[in-house]
PDB file of C-alpha atoms in Angstrom:
ATOM      1  CA  MET A 100       0.000   0.000   0.000  1.00 85.00           C
ATOM      2  CA  ILE A 101       2.783   2.418   0.946  1.00 89.00           C
ATOM      3  CA  ASP A 102       4.830   1.515  -2.136  1.00 91.00           C
ATOM      4  CA  ARG A 103       1.804   2.209  -4.351  1.00 91.00           C
ATOM      5  CA  LEU A 104       1.212   5.510  -2.572  1.00 92.00           C
ATOM      6  CA  VAL A 105       4.806   6.656  -3.129  1.00 94.00           C
ATOM      7  CA  ALA A 106       4.679   5.532  -6.774  1.00 94.00           C
ATOM      8  CA  ARG A 107       1.504   7.562  -7.359  1.00 94.00           C
ATOM      9  CA  ILE A 108       3.019  10.637  -5.732  1.00 95.00           C
ATOM     10  CA  LEU A 109       6.088  10.368  -7.974  1.00 96.00           C
ATOM     11  CA  GLY A 110       3.867   9.907 -11.016  1.00 96.00           C
ATOM     12  CA  LEU A 111       1.895  13.045 -10.169  1.00 97.00           C
ATOM     13  CA  GLU A 112       5.132  14.982  -9.676  1.00 97.00           C
ATOM     14  CA  VAL A 113       6.301  13.972 -13.158  1.00 97.00           C
ATOM     15  CA  ARG A 114       2.961  15.050 -14.638  1.00 97.00           C
ATOM     16  CA  LEU A 115       3.119  18.420 -12.874  1.00 98.00           C
ATOM     17  CA  LEU A 116       6.650  19.037 -14.164  1.00 98.00           C
ATOM     18  CA  ALA A 117       5.480  18.201 -17.687  1.00 97.00           C
ATOM     19  CA  CYS A 118       2.529  20.609 -17.330  1.00 97.00           C
ATOM     20  CA  GLN A 119       4.879  23.322 -16.096  1.00 97.00           C
ATOM     21  CA  ALA A 120       7.092  22.876 -19.160  1.00 97.00           C
ATOM     22  CA  ARG A 121       4.081  22.914 -21.498  1.00 96.00           C
ATOM     23  CA  LEU A 122       2.745  26.106 -19.897  1.00 96.00           C
ATOM     24  CA  ASP A 123       6.121  27.816 -20.061  1.00 95.00           C
ATOM     25  CA  ALA A 124       6.504  26.990 -23.780  1.00 93.00           C
ATOM     26  CA  HIS A 125       2.735  27.365 -24.447  1.00 89.00           C
ATOM     27  CA  THR A 126       2.824  24.214 -26.560  1.00 88.00           C
ATOM     28  CA  ASP A 127      -0.882  23.319 -26.437  1.00 88.00           C
ATOM     29  CA  SER A 128      -4.284  24.428 -25.219  1.00 86.00           C
ATOM     30  CA  GLU A 129      -4.736  21.652 -22.660  1.00 93.00           C
ATOM     31  CA  ALA A 130      -1.724  22.365 -20.431  1.00 95.00           C
ATOM     32  CA  LEU A 131      -3.603  24.470 -17.868  1.00 96.00           C
ATOM     33  CA  HIS A 132      -6.477  22.003 -17.716  1.00 96.00           C
ATOM     34  CA  ASP A 133      -4.053  19.088 -17.257  1.00 97.00           C
ATOM     35  CA  LEU A 134      -2.226  20.992 -14.514  1.00 97.00           C
ATOM     36  CA  ARG A 135      -5.454  21.567 -12.620  1.00 97.00           C
ATOM     37  CA  THR A 136      -6.589  17.963 -13.059  1.00 95.00           C
ATOM     38  CA  THR A 137      -3.249  16.698 -11.762  1.00 96.00           C
ATOM     39  CA  VAL A 138      -3.435  19.003  -8.737  1.00 97.00           C
ATOM     40  CA  ARG A 139      -6.968  17.765  -8.075  1.00 94.00           C
ATOM     41  CA  ARG A 140      -5.788  14.155  -8.229  1.00 93.00           C
ATOM     42  CA  LEU A 141      -3.016  14.992  -5.789  1.00 96.00           C
ATOM     43  CA  ARG A 142      -5.461  16.563  -3.349  1.00 94.00           C
ATOM     44  CA  SER A 143      -7.708  13.496  -3.601  1.00 91.00           C
ATOM     45  CA  LEU A 144      -4.728  11.304  -2.801  1.00 93.00           C
ATOM     46  CA  LEU A 145      -3.817  13.462   0.193  1.00 93.00           C
ATOM     47  CA  ARG A 146      -7.237  13.943   1.779  1.00 90.00           C
ATOM     48  CA  PRO A 147      -7.364  10.509   3.506  1.00 88.00           C
ATOM     49  CA  LEU A 148      -3.786  11.029   4.758  1.00 90.00           C
ATOM     50  CA  ARG A 149      -4.493  14.130   6.841  1.00 88.00           C
ATOM     51  CA  GLY A 150      -2.602  14.100  10.110  1.00 86.00           C
ATOM     52  CA  LEU A 151       0.529  12.516   8.666  1.00 86.00           C
ATOM     53  CA  PRO A 152       3.786  14.540   8.497  1.00 85.00           C
ATOM     54  CA  GLY A 153       3.976  16.904   5.533  1.00 89.00           C
ATOM     55  CA  VAL A 154       0.389  16.414   4.363  1.00 93.00           C
ATOM     56  CA  GLU A 155      -0.939  19.748   5.622  1.00 94.00           C
ATOM     57  CA  GLN A 156       1.859  21.713   3.932  1.00 95.00           C
ATOM     58  CA  LEU A 157       1.356  19.842   0.668  1.00 96.00           C
ATOM     59  CA  GLU A 158      -2.420  20.334   0.754  1.00 96.00           C
ATOM     60  CA  THR A 159      -1.964  24.054   1.394  1.00 97.00           C
ATOM     61  CA  ALA A 160       0.454  24.373  -1.531  1.00 97.00           C
ATOM     62  CA  ALA A 161      -1.883  22.433  -3.842  1.00 97.00           C
ATOM     63  CA  SER A 162      -4.821  24.627  -2.779  1.00 96.00           C
ATOM     64  CA  ALA A 163      -2.819  27.763  -3.609  1.00 98.00           C
ATOM     65  CA  VAL A 164      -2.195  26.515  -7.160  1.00 98.00           C
ATOM     66  CA  GLY A 165      -5.908  25.787  -7.517  1.00 96.00           C
ATOM     67  CA  THR A 166      -6.824  29.287  -6.352  1.00 97.00           C
ATOM     68  CA  LEU A 167      -4.288  30.841  -8.730  1.00 97.00           C
ATOM     69  CA  THR A 168      -5.480  28.938 -11.800  1.00 97.00           C
ATOM     70  CA  THR A 169      -9.265  28.833 -11.316  1.00 95.00           C
ATOM     71  CA  PRO A 170     -10.051  32.269 -12.867  1.00 94.00           C
ATOM     72  CA  LEU A 171      -7.607  31.565 -15.710  1.00 95.00           C
ATOM     73  CA  ARG A 172      -9.240  28.248 -16.534  1.00 94.00           C
ATOM     74  CA  ASP A 173     -12.706  29.854 -16.363  1.00 94.00           C
ATOM     75  CA  ARG A 174     -11.585  32.479 -18.885  1.00 93.00           C
ATOM     76  CA  GLU A 175     -10.051  29.796 -21.098  1.00 94.00           C
ATOM     77  CA  VAL A 176     -13.265  27.741 -21.165  1.00 94.00           C
ATOM     78  CA  LEU A 177     -15.361  30.827 -21.893  1.00 95.00           C
ATOM     79  CA  ALA A 178     -13.070  31.871 -24.774  1.00 94.00           C
ATOM     80  CA  ALA A 179     -13.369  28.408 -26.322  1.00 93.00           C
ATOM     81  CA  TYR A 180     -17.177  28.558 -26.065  1.00 94.00           C
ATOM     82  CA  LEU A 181     -17.355  32.035 -27.615  1.00 95.00           C
ATOM     83  CA  GLU A 182     -15.140  31.029 -30.508  1.00 94.00           C
ATOM     84  CA  GLN A 183     -17.161  27.877 -31.112  1.00 93.00           C
ATOM     85  CA  HIS A 184     -20.365  29.926 -31.241  1.00 91.00           C
ATOM     86  CA  GLY A 185     -19.163  32.621 -33.612  1.00 90.00           C
ATOM     87  CA  GLN A 186     -18.264  35.294 -31.053  1.00 91.00           C
ATOM     88  CA  VAL A 187     -14.759  35.567 -32.475  1.00 93.00           C
ATOM     89  CA  GLU A 188     -13.845  39.067 -31.276  1.00 92.00           C
ATOM     90  CA  ALA A 189     -14.998  38.384 -27.720  1.00 93.00           C
ATOM     91  CA  ALA A 190     -13.029  35.128 -27.749  1.00 94.00           C
ATOM     92  CA  GLN A 191      -9.885  36.813 -29.068  1.00 94.00           C
ATOM     93  CA  ARG A 192     -10.021  39.492 -26.382  1.00 92.00           C
ATOM     94  CA  ARG A 193      -9.986  36.815 -23.702  1.00 92.00           C
ATOM     95  CA  ARG A 194      -7.291  34.763 -25.418  1.00 91.00           C
ATOM     96  CA  ALA A 195      -5.113  37.891 -25.576  1.00 91.00           C
ATOM     97  CA  GLN A 196      -5.499  38.244 -21.806  1.00 86.00           C
ATOM     98  CA  MET A 197      -4.227  34.670 -21.455  1.00 89.00           C
ATOM     99  CA  ALA A 198      -1.068  35.098 -23.548  1.00 85.00           C
ATOM    100  CA  ASN A 199       1.114  36.049 -20.601  1.00 89.00           C
ATOM    101  CA  ALA A 200      -0.811  34.001 -18.064  1.00 93.00           C
ATOM    102  CA  TYR A 201       0.572  30.602 -19.067  1.00 95.00           C
ATOM    103  CA  PRO A 202       4.287  31.343 -18.521  1.00 95.00           C
ATOM    104  CA  ALA A 203       3.320  33.323 -15.400  1.00 96.00           C
ATOM    105  CA  VAL A 204       1.690  30.221 -13.909  1.00 97.00           C
ATOM    106  CA  ALA A 205       4.723  28.120 -14.861  1.00 97.00           C
ATOM    107  CA  ALA A 206       7.025  30.553 -13.042  1.00 97.00           C
ATOM    108  CA  SER A 207       4.636  31.312 -10.162  1.00 98.00           C
ATOM    109  CA  PRO A 208       5.746  31.019  -6.523  1.00 98.00           C
ATOM    110  CA  GLU A 209       2.635  28.886  -5.904  1.00 98.00           C
ATOM    111  CA  LEU A 210       3.598  26.199  -8.405  1.00 98.00           C
ATOM    112  CA  GLY A 211       7.255  26.384  -7.378  1.00 97.00           C
ATOM    113  CA  GLN A 212       6.308  25.858  -3.730  1.00 97.00           C
ATOM    114  CA  LEU A 213       4.078  22.907  -4.592  1.00 98.00           C
ATOM    115  CA  LEU A 214       6.790  21.190  -6.614  1.00 97.00           C
ATOM    116  CA  MET A 215       9.384  21.759  -3.892  1.00 97.00           C
ATOM    117  CA  ILE A 216       7.219  20.244  -1.150  1.00 96.00           C
ATOM    118  CA  LEU A 217       6.032  17.422  -3.412  1.00 96.00           C
ATOM    119  CA  ASP A 218       9.616  16.492  -4.247  1.00 96.00           C
ATOM    120  CA  ALA A 219      10.368  15.993  -0.532  1.00 94.00           C
ATOM    121  CA  PHE A 220       7.081  14.292   0.353  1.00 94.00           C
ATOM    122  CA  PRO A 221       8.062  10.659  -0.425  1.00 94.00           C
ATOM    123  CA  ARG A 222      10.853  11.032   2.138  1.00 93.00           C
ATOM    124  CA  PHE A 223       8.282  12.127   4.731  1.00 90.00           C
ATOM    125  CA  ILE A 224       6.217   9.038   3.890  1.00 92.00           C
ATOM    126  CA  ARG A 225       9.190   6.712   4.252  1.00 92.00           C
ATOM    127  CA  ALA A 226      10.206   8.380   7.537  1.00 91.00           C
ATOM    128  CA  ALA A 227       6.660   7.992   8.870  1.00 89.00           C
ATOM    129  CA  GLN A 228       6.760   4.333   7.801  1.00 90.00           C
ATOM    130  CA  ARG A 229       9.997   3.726   9.703  1.00 92.00           C
ATOM    131  CA  GLU A 230       8.527   5.364  12.811  1.00 90.00           C
ATOM    132  CA  GLY A 231       5.437   3.159  12.628  1.00 89.00           C
ATOM    133  CA  LEU A 232       3.051   6.018  11.889  1.00 85.00           C
ATOM    134  CA  LEU A 233       1.523   4.302   8.873  1.00 87.00           C
ATOM    135  CA  LYS A 234       0.198   1.215  10.639  1.00 88.00           C
ATOM    136  CA  GLY A 235      -3.424   0.712   9.699  1.00 87.00           C
ATOM    137  CA  LEU A 236      -3.059   2.997   6.669  1.00 88.00           C
ATOM    138  CA  ARG A 237      -5.393   0.915   4.526  1.00 90.00           C
ATOM    139  CA  LYS A 238      -8.178   1.028   7.120  1.00 91.00           C
ATOM    140  CA  ARG A 239      -7.609   4.750   7.588  1.00 88.00           C
ATOM    141  CA  ILE A 240      -8.051   5.415   3.862  1.00 90.00           C
ATOM    142  CA  GLU A 241     -11.047   3.070   3.578  1.00 91.00           C
ATOM    143  CA  LYS A 242     -12.743   4.892   6.457  1.00 90.00           C
ATOM    144  CA  ARG A 243     -12.175   8.253   4.777  1.00 89.00           C
ATOM    145  CA  LEU A 244     -13.494   7.049   1.412  1.00 89.00           C
ATOM    146  CA  ASP A 245     -16.564   5.564   3.091  1.00 90.00           C
ATOM    147  CA  LYS A 246     -17.192   8.853   4.890  1.00 90.00           C
ATOM    148  CA  GLN A 247     -17.020  10.794   1.584  1.00 89.00           C
ATOM    149  CA  TRP A 248     -19.450   8.352  -0.060  1.00 89.00           C
ATOM    150  CA  LYS A 249     -21.949   8.640   2.817  1.00 90.00           C
ATOM    151  CA  LYS A 250     -21.710  12.433   2.754  1.00 91.00           C
ATOM    152  CA  LEU A 251     -22.528  12.396  -0.976  1.00 91.00           C
ATOM    153  CA  GLY A 252     -25.503  10.091  -0.365  1.00 89.00           C
ATOM    154  CA  GLN A 253     -26.880  12.426   2.302  1.00 90.00           C
ATOM    155  CA  ALA A 254     -26.483  15.453   0.027  1.00 91.00           C
ATOM    156  CA  LEU A 255     -28.203  13.682  -2.874  1.00 89.00           C
ATOM    157  CA  ARG A 256     -31.186  12.748  -0.723  1.00 87.00           C
ATOM    158  CA  ASP A 257     -31.585  16.306   0.546  1.00 86.00           C
ATOM    159  CA  PRO A 258     -34.577  17.763  -1.382  1.00 79.00           C
ATOM    160  CA  ALA A 259     -33.035  21.223  -1.047  1.00 80.00           C
ATOM    161  CA  HIS A 260     -29.621  20.080  -2.260  1.00 80.00           C
ATOM    162  CA  ASP A 261     -27.207  22.702  -3.503  1.00 87.00           C
ATOM    163  CA  ARG A 262     -25.883  21.951  -6.994  1.00 90.00           C
ATOM    164  CA  HIS A 263     -22.586  23.703  -6.300  1.00 91.00           C
ATOM    165  CA  ARG A 264     -21.932  21.527  -3.262  1.00 91.00           C
ATOM    166  CA  LEU A 265     -23.083  18.367  -5.039  1.00 92.00           C
ATOM    167  CA  ARG A 266     -20.702  19.043  -7.908  1.00 92.00           C
ATOM    168  CA  LEU A 267     -17.763  19.370  -5.512  1.00 91.00           C
ATOM    169  CA  LEU A 268     -18.748  16.257  -3.534  1.00 92.00           C
ATOM    170  CA  ILE A 269     -19.075  14.199  -6.718  1.00 93.00           C
ATOM    171  CA  LYS A 270     -15.669  15.358  -7.940  1.00 91.00           C
ATOM    172  CA  ARG A 271     -14.108  14.484  -4.585  1.00 89.00           C
ATOM    173  CA  VAL A 272     -15.608  11.001  -4.553  1.00 90.00           C
ATOM    174  CA  ARG A 273     -14.717  10.302  -8.164  1.00 90.00           C
ATOM    175  CA  TYR A 274     -11.098  11.435  -7.888  1.00 90.00           C
ATOM    176  CA  ALA A 275     -10.683   9.624  -4.568  1.00 89.00           C
ATOM    177  CA  LEU A 276     -11.810   6.383  -6.235  1.00 87.00           C
ATOM    178  CA  GLU A 277      -9.312   6.973  -9.022  1.00 88.00           C
ATOM    179  CA  ALA A 278      -6.580   7.729  -6.469  1.00 89.00           C
ATOM    180  CA  TYR A 279      -7.180   4.446  -4.615  1.00 90.00           C
ATOM    181  CA  PRO A 280      -8.693   2.040  -7.182  1.00 87.00           C
ATOM    182  CA  GLU A 281      -7.704  -1.039  -5.157  1.00 86.00           C
ATOM    183  CA  LEU A 282     -10.064   0.127  -2.376  1.00 83.00           C
ATOM    184  CA  ASP A 283     -13.085   0.629  -4.641  1.00 77.00           C
ATOM    185  CA  ARG A 284     -15.950  -1.440  -3.222  1.00 79.00           C
ATOM    186  CA  LEU A 285     -18.763   0.594  -4.757  1.00 78.00           C
ATOM    187  CA  PRO A 286     -21.447  -0.694  -7.148  1.00 79.00           C
ATOM    188  CA  GLU A 287     -20.262  -1.262 -10.715  1.00 80.00           C
ATOM    189  CA  ALA A 288     -22.463   1.570 -11.975  1.00 79.00           C
ATOM    190  CA  ALA A 289     -20.916   4.106  -9.594  1.00 83.00           C
ATOM    191  CA  MET A 290     -18.074   5.459 -11.723  1.00 86.00           C
ATOM    192  CA  PRO A 291     -20.025   5.989 -14.993  1.00 89.00           C
ATOM    193  CA  ARG A 292     -22.891   7.548 -13.008  1.00 87.00           C
ATOM    194  CA  LEU A 293     -20.488   9.864 -11.191  1.00 90.00           C
ATOM    195  CA  LYS A 294     -18.901  10.937 -14.485  1.00 90.00           C
ATOM    196  CA  SER A 295     -22.312  11.648 -16.030  1.00 90.00           C
ATOM    197  CA  ALA A 296     -23.418  13.627 -12.991  1.00 90.00           C
ATOM    198  CA  GLN A 297     -20.186  15.638 -12.941  1.00 91.00           C
ATOM    199  CA  GLY A 298     -20.585  16.458 -16.645  1.00 91.00           C
ATOM    200  CA  ALA A 299     -24.218  17.558 -16.308  1.00 90.00           C
ATOM    201  CA  LEU A 300     -23.498  19.688 -13.258  1.00 93.00           C
ATOM    202  CA  GLY A 301     -20.439  21.119 -15.014  1.00 92.00           C
ATOM    203  CA  ASP A 302     -22.607  22.330 -17.917  1.00 91.00           C
ATOM    204  CA  TRP A 303     -25.004  23.917 -15.448  1.00 93.00           C
ATOM    205  CA  HIS A 304     -22.139  25.545 -13.526  1.00 93.00           C
ATOM    206  CA  ASP A 305     -20.634  27.032 -16.710  1.00 94.00           C
ATOM    207  CA  CYS A 306     -23.908  28.748 -17.607  1.00 94.00           C
ATOM    208  CA  TRP A 307     -24.460  29.954 -14.057  1.00 94.00           C
ATOM    209  CA  GLN A 308     -20.983  31.448 -13.990  1.00 93.00           C
ATOM    210  CA  TRP A 309     -21.226  33.027 -17.434  1.00 95.00           C
ATOM    211  CA  LEU A 310     -24.555  34.657 -16.621  1.00 95.00           C
ATOM    212  CA  ALA A 311     -22.934  36.245 -13.572  1.00 95.00           C
ATOM    213  CA  ARG A 312     -20.027  37.496 -15.708  1.00 94.00           C
ATOM    214  CA  ALA A 313     -22.436  38.951 -18.290  1.00 94.00           C
ATOM    215  CA  GLU A 314     -23.680  41.392 -15.670  1.00 94.00           C
ATOM    216  CA  GLU A 315     -20.222  43.024 -15.699  1.00 93.00           C
ATOM    217  CA  GLU A 316     -18.872  42.246 -19.191  1.00 93.00           C
ATOM    218  CA  ALA A 317     -20.954  43.975 -21.869  1.00 93.00           C
ATOM    219  CA  ASP A 318     -19.735  41.870 -24.812  1.00 92.00           C
ATOM    220  CA  LEU A 319     -21.343  38.770 -23.240  1.00 94.00           C
ATOM    221  CA  ARG A 320     -24.863  40.165 -22.942  1.00 93.00           C
ATOM    222  CA  SER A 321     -25.980  38.943 -26.348  1.00 93.00           C
ATOM    223  CA  CYS A 322     -25.372  35.397 -25.093  1.00 94.00           C
ATOM    224  CA  VAL A 323     -27.601  35.742 -22.026  1.00 95.00           C
ATOM    225  CA  PRO A 324     -30.855  34.343 -23.541  1.00 95.00           C
ATOM    226  CA  THR A 325     -29.005  31.297 -24.895  1.00 94.00           C
ATOM    227  CA  TRP A 326     -27.267  30.685 -21.565  1.00 95.00           C
ATOM    228  CA  GLN A 327     -30.533  31.003 -19.657  1.00 95.00           C
ATOM    229  CA  ARG A 328     -32.156  28.351 -21.888  1.00 95.00           C
ATOM    230  CA  THR A 329     -29.070  26.125 -21.723  1.00 93.00           C
ATOM    231  CA  MET A 330     -28.951  26.439 -17.956  1.00 93.00           C
ATOM    232  CA  GLU A 331     -32.582  25.355 -17.639  1.00 93.00           C
ATOM    233  CA  ARG A 332     -31.928  22.306 -19.837  1.00 93.00           C
ATOM    234  CA  ALA A 333     -28.780  21.496 -17.841  1.00 91.00           C
ATOM    235  CA  GLU A 334     -30.754  21.709 -14.586  1.00 90.00           C
ATOM    236  CA  ALA A 335     -33.336  19.245 -15.909  1.00 92.00           C
ATOM    237  CA  LYS A 336     -30.645  16.901 -17.230  1.00 90.00           C
ATOM    238  CA  SER A 337     -28.637  17.015 -13.995  1.00 89.00           C
ATOM    239  CA  ASP A 338     -31.766  16.179 -11.979  1.00 88.00           C
ATOM    240  CA  LYS A 339     -32.357  13.070 -14.119  1.00 90.00           C
ATOM    241  CA  VAL A 340     -28.727  11.991 -13.897  1.00 89.00           C
ATOM    242  CA  LEU A 341     -28.673  12.489 -10.131  1.00 88.00           C
ATOM    243  CA  ASP A 342     -31.884  10.454  -9.767  1.00 89.00           C
ATOM    244  CA  LYS A 343     -30.199   7.609 -11.684  1.00 87.00           C
ATOM    245  CA  LEU A 344     -27.134   7.874  -9.441  1.00 86.00           C
ATOM    246  CA  ILE A 345     -29.332   7.590  -6.333  1.00 87.00           C
ATOM    247  CA  ALA A 346     -31.348   4.680  -7.758  1.00 86.00           C
ATOM    248  CA  SER A 347     -28.321   2.652  -8.886  1.00 81.00           C
ATOM    249  CA  CYS A 348     -25.917   3.343  -6.019  1.00 78.00           C
ATOM    250  CA  PHE A 349     -27.761   4.492  -2.894  1.00 76.00           C
ATOM    251  CA  ASP A 350     -31.121   2.669  -2.753  1.00 67.00           C
TER     252      ASP A 350
END
């Protein structure tokens, strides 16, 4: 279990270094997205390990990179949508704002700090192992994963559930399962249902966010009627997908 954990940490470090190089050279349009996904996977790996040496510092550093890149990724997604729907000038304005953002993220203190702490983290794990701090690690992780799953079930059954919170809970559960696949004891339908629910709620969240931006950014106002209709459809779709998730995995 500990060997697998260290191997996954090293694999995530390699991926982050590759993302940093891609951002610095601006080689492709997916580098920022891949960076954020890798950071999210790291945080999912770390969450069940809270209390162990070095985990808090690494979580804090990973959170800082997430905070730094969230508005940049939101702008990137919006620019891609605008371009796809014929709003070329509006898309170009936002892409121009991103030109310097990619190398800035690559050289940012936040990413540098994360990589520095991550590089040392396997040594913390091995030291904790030698000191006997990792006894019962498997049970500890299983307990945490079970707690996340139960929390999601409670939120889904709440008739006044908050879609924002549900989206975050689903992402946490899904990435935690991917971080520890050998501990996955959930129904076979769980992963595809979680992916569908995350996608539907993601579409809803995009529209919700864009409508809020349109109140301040005049060049988006022509899109408001379309986003309002799309958001309504996404709400209906997400409700159906969430009902299927409850029926197949929680009843």
